Coordinates of C-alpha atoms in Angstrom, one line a residue:
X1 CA 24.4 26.0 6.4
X2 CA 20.7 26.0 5.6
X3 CA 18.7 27.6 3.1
X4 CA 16.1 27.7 1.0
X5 CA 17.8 27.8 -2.7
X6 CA 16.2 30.3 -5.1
X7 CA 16.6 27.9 -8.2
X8 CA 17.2 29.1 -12.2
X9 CA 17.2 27.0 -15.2
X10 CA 20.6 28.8 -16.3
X11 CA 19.0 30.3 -18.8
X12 CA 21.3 32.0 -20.8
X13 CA 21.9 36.0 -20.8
X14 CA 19.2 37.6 -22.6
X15 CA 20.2 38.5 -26.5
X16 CA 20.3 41.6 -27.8
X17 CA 19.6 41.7 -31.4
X18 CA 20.4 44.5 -33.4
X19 CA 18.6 45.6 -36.9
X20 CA 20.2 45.6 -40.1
X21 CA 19.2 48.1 -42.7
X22 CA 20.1 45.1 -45.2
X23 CA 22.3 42.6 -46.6
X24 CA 23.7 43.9 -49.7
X25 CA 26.5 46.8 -48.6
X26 CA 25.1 48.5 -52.3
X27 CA 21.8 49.1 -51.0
X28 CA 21.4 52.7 -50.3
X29 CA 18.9 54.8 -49.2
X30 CA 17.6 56.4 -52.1
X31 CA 17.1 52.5 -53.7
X32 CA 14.7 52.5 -50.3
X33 CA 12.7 55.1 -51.4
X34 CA 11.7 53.3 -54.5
X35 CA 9.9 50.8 -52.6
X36 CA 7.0 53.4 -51.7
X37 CA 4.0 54.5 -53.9
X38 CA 5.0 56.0 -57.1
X39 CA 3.0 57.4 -59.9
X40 CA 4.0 58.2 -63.6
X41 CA 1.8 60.8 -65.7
X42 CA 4.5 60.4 -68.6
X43 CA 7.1 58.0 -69.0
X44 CA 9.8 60.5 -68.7
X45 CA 8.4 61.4 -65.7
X46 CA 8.0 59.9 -62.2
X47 CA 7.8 61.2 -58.4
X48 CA 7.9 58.8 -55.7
X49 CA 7.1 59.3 -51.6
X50 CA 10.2 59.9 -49.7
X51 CA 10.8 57.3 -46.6
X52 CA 9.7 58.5 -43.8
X53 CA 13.0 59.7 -41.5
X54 CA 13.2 57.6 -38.2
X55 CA 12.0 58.6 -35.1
X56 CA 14.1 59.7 -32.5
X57 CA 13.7 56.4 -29.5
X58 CA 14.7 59.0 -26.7
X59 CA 11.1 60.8 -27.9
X60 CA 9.3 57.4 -28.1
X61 CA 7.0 56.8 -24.9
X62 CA 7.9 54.3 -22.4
X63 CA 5.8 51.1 -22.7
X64 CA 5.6 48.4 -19.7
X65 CA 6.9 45.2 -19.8
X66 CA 8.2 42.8 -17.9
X67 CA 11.3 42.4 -16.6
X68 CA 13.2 39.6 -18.0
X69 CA 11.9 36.0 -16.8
X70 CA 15.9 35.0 -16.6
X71 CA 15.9 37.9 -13.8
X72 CA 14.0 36.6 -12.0
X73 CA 14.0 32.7 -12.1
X74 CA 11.0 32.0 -13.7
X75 CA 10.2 30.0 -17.3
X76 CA 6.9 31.4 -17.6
X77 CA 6.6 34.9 -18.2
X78 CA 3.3 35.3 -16.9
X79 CA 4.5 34.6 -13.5
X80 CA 6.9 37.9 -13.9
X81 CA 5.8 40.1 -11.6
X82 CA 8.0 43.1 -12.5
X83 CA 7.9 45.6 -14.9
X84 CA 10.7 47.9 -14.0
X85 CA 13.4 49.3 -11.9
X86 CA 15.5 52.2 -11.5
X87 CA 18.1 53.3 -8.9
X88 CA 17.7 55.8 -6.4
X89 CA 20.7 55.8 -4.5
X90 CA 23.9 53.7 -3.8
X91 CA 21.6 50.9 -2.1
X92 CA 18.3 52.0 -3.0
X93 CA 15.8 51.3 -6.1
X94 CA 12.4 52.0 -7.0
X95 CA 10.8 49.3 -9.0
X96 CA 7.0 49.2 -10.5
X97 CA 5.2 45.9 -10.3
X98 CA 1.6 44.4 -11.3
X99 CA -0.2 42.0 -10.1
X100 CA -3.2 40.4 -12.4
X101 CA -6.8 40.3 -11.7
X102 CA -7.6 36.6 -11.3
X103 CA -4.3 34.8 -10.6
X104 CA -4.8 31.0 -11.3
X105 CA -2.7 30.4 -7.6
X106 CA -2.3 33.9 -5.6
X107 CA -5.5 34.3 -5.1
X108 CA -7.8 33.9 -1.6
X109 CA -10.5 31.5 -2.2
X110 CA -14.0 33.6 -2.6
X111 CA -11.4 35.6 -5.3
X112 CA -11.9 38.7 -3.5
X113 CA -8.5 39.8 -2.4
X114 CA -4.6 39.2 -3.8
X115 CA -3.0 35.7 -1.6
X116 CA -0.1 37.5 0.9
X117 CA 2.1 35.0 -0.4
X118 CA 1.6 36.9 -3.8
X119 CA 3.8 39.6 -1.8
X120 CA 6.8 36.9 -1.2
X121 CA 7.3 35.5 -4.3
X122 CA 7.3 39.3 -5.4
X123 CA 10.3 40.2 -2.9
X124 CA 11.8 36.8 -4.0
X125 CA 11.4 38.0 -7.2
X126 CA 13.1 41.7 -6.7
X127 CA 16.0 40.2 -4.6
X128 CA 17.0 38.1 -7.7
X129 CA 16.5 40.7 -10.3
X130 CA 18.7 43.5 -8.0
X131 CA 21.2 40.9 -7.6
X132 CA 21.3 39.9 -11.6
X133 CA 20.4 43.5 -13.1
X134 CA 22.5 46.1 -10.6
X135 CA 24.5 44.2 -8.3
X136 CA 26.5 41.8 -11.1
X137 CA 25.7 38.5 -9.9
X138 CA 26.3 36.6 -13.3
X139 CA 23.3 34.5 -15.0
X140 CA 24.1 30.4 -13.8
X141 CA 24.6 31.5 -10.6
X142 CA 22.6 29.9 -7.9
X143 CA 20.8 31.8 -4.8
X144 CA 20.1 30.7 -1.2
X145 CA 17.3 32.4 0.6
X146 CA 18.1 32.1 4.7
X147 CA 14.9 33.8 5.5
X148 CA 12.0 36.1 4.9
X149 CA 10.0 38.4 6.9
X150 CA 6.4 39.6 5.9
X151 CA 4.3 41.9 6.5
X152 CA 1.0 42.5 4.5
X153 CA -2.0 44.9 4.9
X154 CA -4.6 43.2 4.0
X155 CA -6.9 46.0 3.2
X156 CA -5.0 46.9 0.3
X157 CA -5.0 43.5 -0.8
X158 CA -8.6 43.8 -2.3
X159 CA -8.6 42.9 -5.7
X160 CA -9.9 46.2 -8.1
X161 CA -11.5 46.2 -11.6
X162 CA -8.2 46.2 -12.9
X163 CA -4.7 44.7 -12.5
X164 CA -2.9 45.9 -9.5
X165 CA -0.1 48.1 -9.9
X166 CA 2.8 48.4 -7.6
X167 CA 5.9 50.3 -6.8
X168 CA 8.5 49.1 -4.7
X169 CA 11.1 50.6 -2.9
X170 CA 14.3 48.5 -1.9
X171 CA 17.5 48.4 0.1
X172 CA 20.0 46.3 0.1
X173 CA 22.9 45.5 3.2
X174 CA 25.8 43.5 1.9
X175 CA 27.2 41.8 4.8
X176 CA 30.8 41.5 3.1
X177 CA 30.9 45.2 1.5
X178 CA 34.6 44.8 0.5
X179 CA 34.0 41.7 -1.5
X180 CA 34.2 42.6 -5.4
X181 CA 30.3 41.6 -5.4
X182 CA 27.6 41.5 -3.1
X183 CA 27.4 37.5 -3.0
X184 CA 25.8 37.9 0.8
X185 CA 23.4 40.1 1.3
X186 CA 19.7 41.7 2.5
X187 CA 16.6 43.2 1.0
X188 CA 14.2 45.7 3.0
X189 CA 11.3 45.9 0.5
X190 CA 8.5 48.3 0.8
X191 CA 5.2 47.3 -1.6
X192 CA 2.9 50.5 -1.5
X193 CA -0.2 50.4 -3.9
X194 CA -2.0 53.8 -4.6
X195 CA 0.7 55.6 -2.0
X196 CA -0.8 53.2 0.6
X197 CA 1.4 50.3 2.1
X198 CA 0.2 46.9 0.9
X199 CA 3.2 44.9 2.5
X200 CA 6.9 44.8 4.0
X201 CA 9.4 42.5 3.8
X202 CA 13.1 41.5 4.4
X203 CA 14.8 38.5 2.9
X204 CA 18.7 37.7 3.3
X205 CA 20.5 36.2 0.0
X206 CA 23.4 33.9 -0.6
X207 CA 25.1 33.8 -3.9
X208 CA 26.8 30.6 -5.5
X209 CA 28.8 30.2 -8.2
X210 CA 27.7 26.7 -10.2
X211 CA 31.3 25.2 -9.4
X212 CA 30.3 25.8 -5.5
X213 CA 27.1 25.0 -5.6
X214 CA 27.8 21.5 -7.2
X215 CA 30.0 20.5 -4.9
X216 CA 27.6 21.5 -1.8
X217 CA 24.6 19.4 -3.7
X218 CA 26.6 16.4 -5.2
X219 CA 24.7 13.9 -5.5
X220 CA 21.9 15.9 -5.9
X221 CA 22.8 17.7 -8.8
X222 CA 23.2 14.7 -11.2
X223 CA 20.0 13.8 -11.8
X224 CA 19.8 14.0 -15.8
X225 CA 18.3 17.4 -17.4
X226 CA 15.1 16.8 -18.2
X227 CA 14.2 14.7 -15.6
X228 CA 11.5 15.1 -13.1
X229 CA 12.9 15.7 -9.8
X230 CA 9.9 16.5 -7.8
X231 CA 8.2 13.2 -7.9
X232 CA 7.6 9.8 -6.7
X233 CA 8.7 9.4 -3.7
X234 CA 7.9 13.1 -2.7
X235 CA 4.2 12.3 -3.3
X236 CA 3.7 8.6 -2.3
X237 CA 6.5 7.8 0.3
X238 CA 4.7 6.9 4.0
X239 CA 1.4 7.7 2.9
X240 CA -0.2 4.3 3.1
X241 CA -2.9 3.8 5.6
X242 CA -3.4 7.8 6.2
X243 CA -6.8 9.3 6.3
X244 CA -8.1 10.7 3.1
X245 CA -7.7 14.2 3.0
X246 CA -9.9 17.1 3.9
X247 CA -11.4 19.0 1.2
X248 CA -8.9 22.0 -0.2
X249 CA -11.1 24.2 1.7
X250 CA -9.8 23.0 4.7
X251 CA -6.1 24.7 3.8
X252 CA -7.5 28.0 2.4
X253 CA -7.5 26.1 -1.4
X254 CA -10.3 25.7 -3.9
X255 CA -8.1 23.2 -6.4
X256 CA -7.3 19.9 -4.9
X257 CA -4.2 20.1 -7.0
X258 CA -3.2 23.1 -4.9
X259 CA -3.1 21.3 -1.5
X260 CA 0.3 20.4 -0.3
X261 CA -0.3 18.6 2.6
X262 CA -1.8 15.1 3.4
X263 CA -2.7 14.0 6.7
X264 CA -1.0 11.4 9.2
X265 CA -2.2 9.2 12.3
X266 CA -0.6 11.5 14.1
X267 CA -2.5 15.0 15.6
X268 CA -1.2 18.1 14.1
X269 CA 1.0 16.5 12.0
X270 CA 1.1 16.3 7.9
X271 CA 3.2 15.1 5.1
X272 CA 4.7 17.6 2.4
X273 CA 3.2 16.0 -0.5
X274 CA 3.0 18.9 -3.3
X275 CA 2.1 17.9 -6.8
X276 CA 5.3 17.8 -9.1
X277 CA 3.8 19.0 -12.0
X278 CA 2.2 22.1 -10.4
X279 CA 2.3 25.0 -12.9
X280 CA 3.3 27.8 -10.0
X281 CA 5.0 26.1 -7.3
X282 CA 7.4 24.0 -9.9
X283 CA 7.9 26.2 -12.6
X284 CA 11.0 24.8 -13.0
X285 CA 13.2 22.1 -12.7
X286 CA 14.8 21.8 -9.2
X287 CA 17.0 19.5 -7.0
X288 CA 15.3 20.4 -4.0
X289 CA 11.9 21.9 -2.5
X290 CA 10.9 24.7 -3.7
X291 CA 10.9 27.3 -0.5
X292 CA 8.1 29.1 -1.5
X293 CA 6.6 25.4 -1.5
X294 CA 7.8 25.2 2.2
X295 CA 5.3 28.4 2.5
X296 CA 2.9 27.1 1.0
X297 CA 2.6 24.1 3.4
X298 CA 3.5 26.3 6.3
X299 CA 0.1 28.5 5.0
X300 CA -2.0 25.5 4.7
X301 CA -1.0 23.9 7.8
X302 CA -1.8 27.3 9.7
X303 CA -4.9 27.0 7.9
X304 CA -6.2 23.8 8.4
X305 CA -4.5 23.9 12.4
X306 CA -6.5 27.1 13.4
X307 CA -9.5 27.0 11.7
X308 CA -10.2 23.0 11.4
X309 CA -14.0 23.4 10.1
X310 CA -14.0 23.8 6.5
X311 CA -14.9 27.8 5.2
X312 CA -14.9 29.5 2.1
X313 CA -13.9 32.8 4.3
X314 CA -10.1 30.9 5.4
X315 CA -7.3 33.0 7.5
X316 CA -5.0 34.7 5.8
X317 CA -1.3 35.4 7.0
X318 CA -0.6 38.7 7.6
X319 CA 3.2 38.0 9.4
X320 CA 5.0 35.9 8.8
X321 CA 8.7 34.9 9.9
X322 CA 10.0 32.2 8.0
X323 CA 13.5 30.4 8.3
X324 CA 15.4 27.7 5.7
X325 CA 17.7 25.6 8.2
X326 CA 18.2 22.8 5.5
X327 CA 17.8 21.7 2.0
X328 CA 14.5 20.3 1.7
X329 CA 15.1 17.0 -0.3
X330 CA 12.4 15.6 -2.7
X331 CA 13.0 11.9 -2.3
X332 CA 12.9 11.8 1.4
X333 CA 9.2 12.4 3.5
X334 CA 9.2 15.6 5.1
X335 CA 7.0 16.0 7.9
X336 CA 5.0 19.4 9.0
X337 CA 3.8 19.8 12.6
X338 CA 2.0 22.8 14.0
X339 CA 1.0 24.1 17.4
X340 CA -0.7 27.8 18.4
X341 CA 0.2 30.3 21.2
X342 CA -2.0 33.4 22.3
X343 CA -0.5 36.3 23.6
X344 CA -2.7 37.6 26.3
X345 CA -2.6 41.5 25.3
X346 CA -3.3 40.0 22.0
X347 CA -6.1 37.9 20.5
X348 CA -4.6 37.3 17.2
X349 CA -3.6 33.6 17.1
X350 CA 0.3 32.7 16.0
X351 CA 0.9 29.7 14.9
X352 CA 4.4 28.0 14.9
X353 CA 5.1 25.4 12.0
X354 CA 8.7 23.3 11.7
X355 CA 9.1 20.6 8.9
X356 CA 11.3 17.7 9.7
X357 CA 13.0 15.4 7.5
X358 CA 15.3 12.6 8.5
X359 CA 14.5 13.9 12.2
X360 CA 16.5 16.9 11.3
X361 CA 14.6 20.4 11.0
X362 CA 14.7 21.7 7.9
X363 CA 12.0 24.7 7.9
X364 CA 10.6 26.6 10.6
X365 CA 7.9 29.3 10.3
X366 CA 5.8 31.9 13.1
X367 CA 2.8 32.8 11.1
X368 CA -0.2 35.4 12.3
X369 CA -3.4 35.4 10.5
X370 CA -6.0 37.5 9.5
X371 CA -10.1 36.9 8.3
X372 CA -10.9 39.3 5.2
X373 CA -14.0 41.1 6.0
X374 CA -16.3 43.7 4.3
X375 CA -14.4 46.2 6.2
X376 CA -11.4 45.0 3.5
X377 CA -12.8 47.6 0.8
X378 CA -11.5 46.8 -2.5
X379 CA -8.6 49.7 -3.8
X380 CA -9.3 50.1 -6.8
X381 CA -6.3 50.8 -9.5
X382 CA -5.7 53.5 -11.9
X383 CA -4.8 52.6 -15.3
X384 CA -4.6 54.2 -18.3
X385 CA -5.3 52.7 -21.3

């Protein structure tokens, strides 16, 4: 059994608070409507300003948010890319989305167009939610993600004036129907911006209940709370005597603390060494690589495979077909190796990337690419303010 796990912190279920009118059972209302303006013309005399009555919340108008980050496995809330959902059908739901302007990470390098792997993380994102929000799947629980399709458009990734706002449309097949939950299942999710189709994807999703999924990680769930587990060895082990790396430009990066990758002696070959402190790819604790980590590097290796020479203007995936055979452990090197095919009746280049670890394949990935050009006119958003 494979998989790319879809970590949480177990956060716990999000309160609900509700308001007290007060403390003291005495206090009534009329000892409320003392504590307005009042104004005496004679000391027998006094009028005060009634309170004014409440306001009906079924009449209020219905402000975005996001979804909660617990939803969605993420501790930061600007990384919430949701903002709301609501069902459409036995299986179906439409859900809005935004994405911001200048995005610290999904962004392409000349900051011109939203990063397709912006369109990942959001299906990874509404898989999670569906599965917390409508389909049951308790809080603590833990997800496996056995692999993603994507589709993007890349003319509707241009970046507009303002944020990007998105609705989605989803599906979801269980693939045990008569269990009492859906702990086995697939997303279809359409992303359409402005009516016009900015990606597709499909992703199938395992559930875990903590009891399970400690026994399948032991020992790799004891490492204390708190603790760092994307580290050391993940970013030093067997990189002695390698040549220096490229600059970030060379993997479709600006930020050296973006790139992923570091070379070996070996052609077409590079070592998964992702910074353990990055603010987007480890938002949170995990005992195990990140998948959308494994994207990244399969992204970057494309990158740097197809298009050696360093440019500002880098490919950009538009398909990609990504499997989680394995784990992905932090304290043990993983190696990424890539090779290109051509189909004849098609110029477009794919390239196929597989990460090894322990001589065992743990990630493979089919990725196609795209160059923006100035063809890739900018859709711009409407927003109200």
């Amino acid at each position: 059994m494979t998989l790319l796990t879809v970590h949480q912190d177990n956060h716990p279920t999000p309160a609900t608070t509700e308001a007290s009118a007060g403390t003291d059972p005495d206090t009534a209302a009329g000892t409320a409507t003392h504590t307005g303006t009042s104004t005496a013309t004679d000391p027998g005399t006094r009028t005060s300003t009634s309170a004014k009555a409440p306001v009906d919340p079924a009449r209020m108008p219905r402000l975005t948010t996001t979804v909660p980050r617990e939803y969605v496995h993420r501790s930061t809330l600007a990384e919430v890319f949701l903002t709301g959902c609501e069902q459409t059908g036995n299986t179906h739901y439409t859900l809005t989305a935004q994405w911001p302007r200048a995005h610290t990470f999904f962004t392409t390098p000349d900051g011109t167009h939203h990063h397709p792997l912006q369109a990942a993380e959001t299906i990874r994102q509404t898989g999670l939610y569906l599965a917390h929000a409508e389909l049951g799947i308790p809080l603590g629980h833990q997800f496996l993600m056995r692999n993603l399709h994507l589709t993007t458009h890349p003319q509707h990734l241009a970046i507009g004036p303002t944020p990007t706002d998105l609705t989605l449309t989803a599906t979801y097949t269980p693939h045990h129907p008569h269990t009492k939950r859906p702990t086995d299942f697939t997303m279809h999710i359409t992303i359409t911006r402005n009516g016009h189709p900015t990606a597709t994807g499909t992703g199938r999703f395992t559930c875990l209940t903590p009891t399970t999924y400690q026994r399948l990680r032991h020992p790799h769930t004891t490492t204390p709370a708190g603790t760092s587990t994307a580290g050391t060895t993940t970013s030093t082990a067997g990189t002695q005597h390698q040549p220096l790396n490229p600059p970030p430009t060379h993997y479709g990066r600006t930020l050296p603390h973006d790139i992923v990758l570091t070379p070996t002696p070996h052609p077409h070959t590079w070592q998964l060494t992702p910074n353990p402190h990055h603010p987007i790819l480890f938002d949170h604790t995990t005992d195990h690589i990140p998948g959308m980590v494994l994207l990244e590097a399969a992204h970057q290796a494309a990158t740097a495979h197809t298009h050696p020479t360093p440019t500002t203007h880098p490919t950009q995936p538009t398909t990609l077909h990504a499997t989680f055979h394995q784990y992905t452990e932090h304290h043990t090197p993983t190696y990424i190796t890539a090779h290109t095919t051509r189909n004849d009746n098609d110029p477009t280049p794919t390239t196929h990337i597989t990460a090894h670890q322990n001589n065992t394949t743990v990630f493979t990935a089919q990725l196609t690419t795209h160059t923006p050009t100035p063809t890739d006119t900018t859709q711009k958003s409407v927003s109200s303010r």
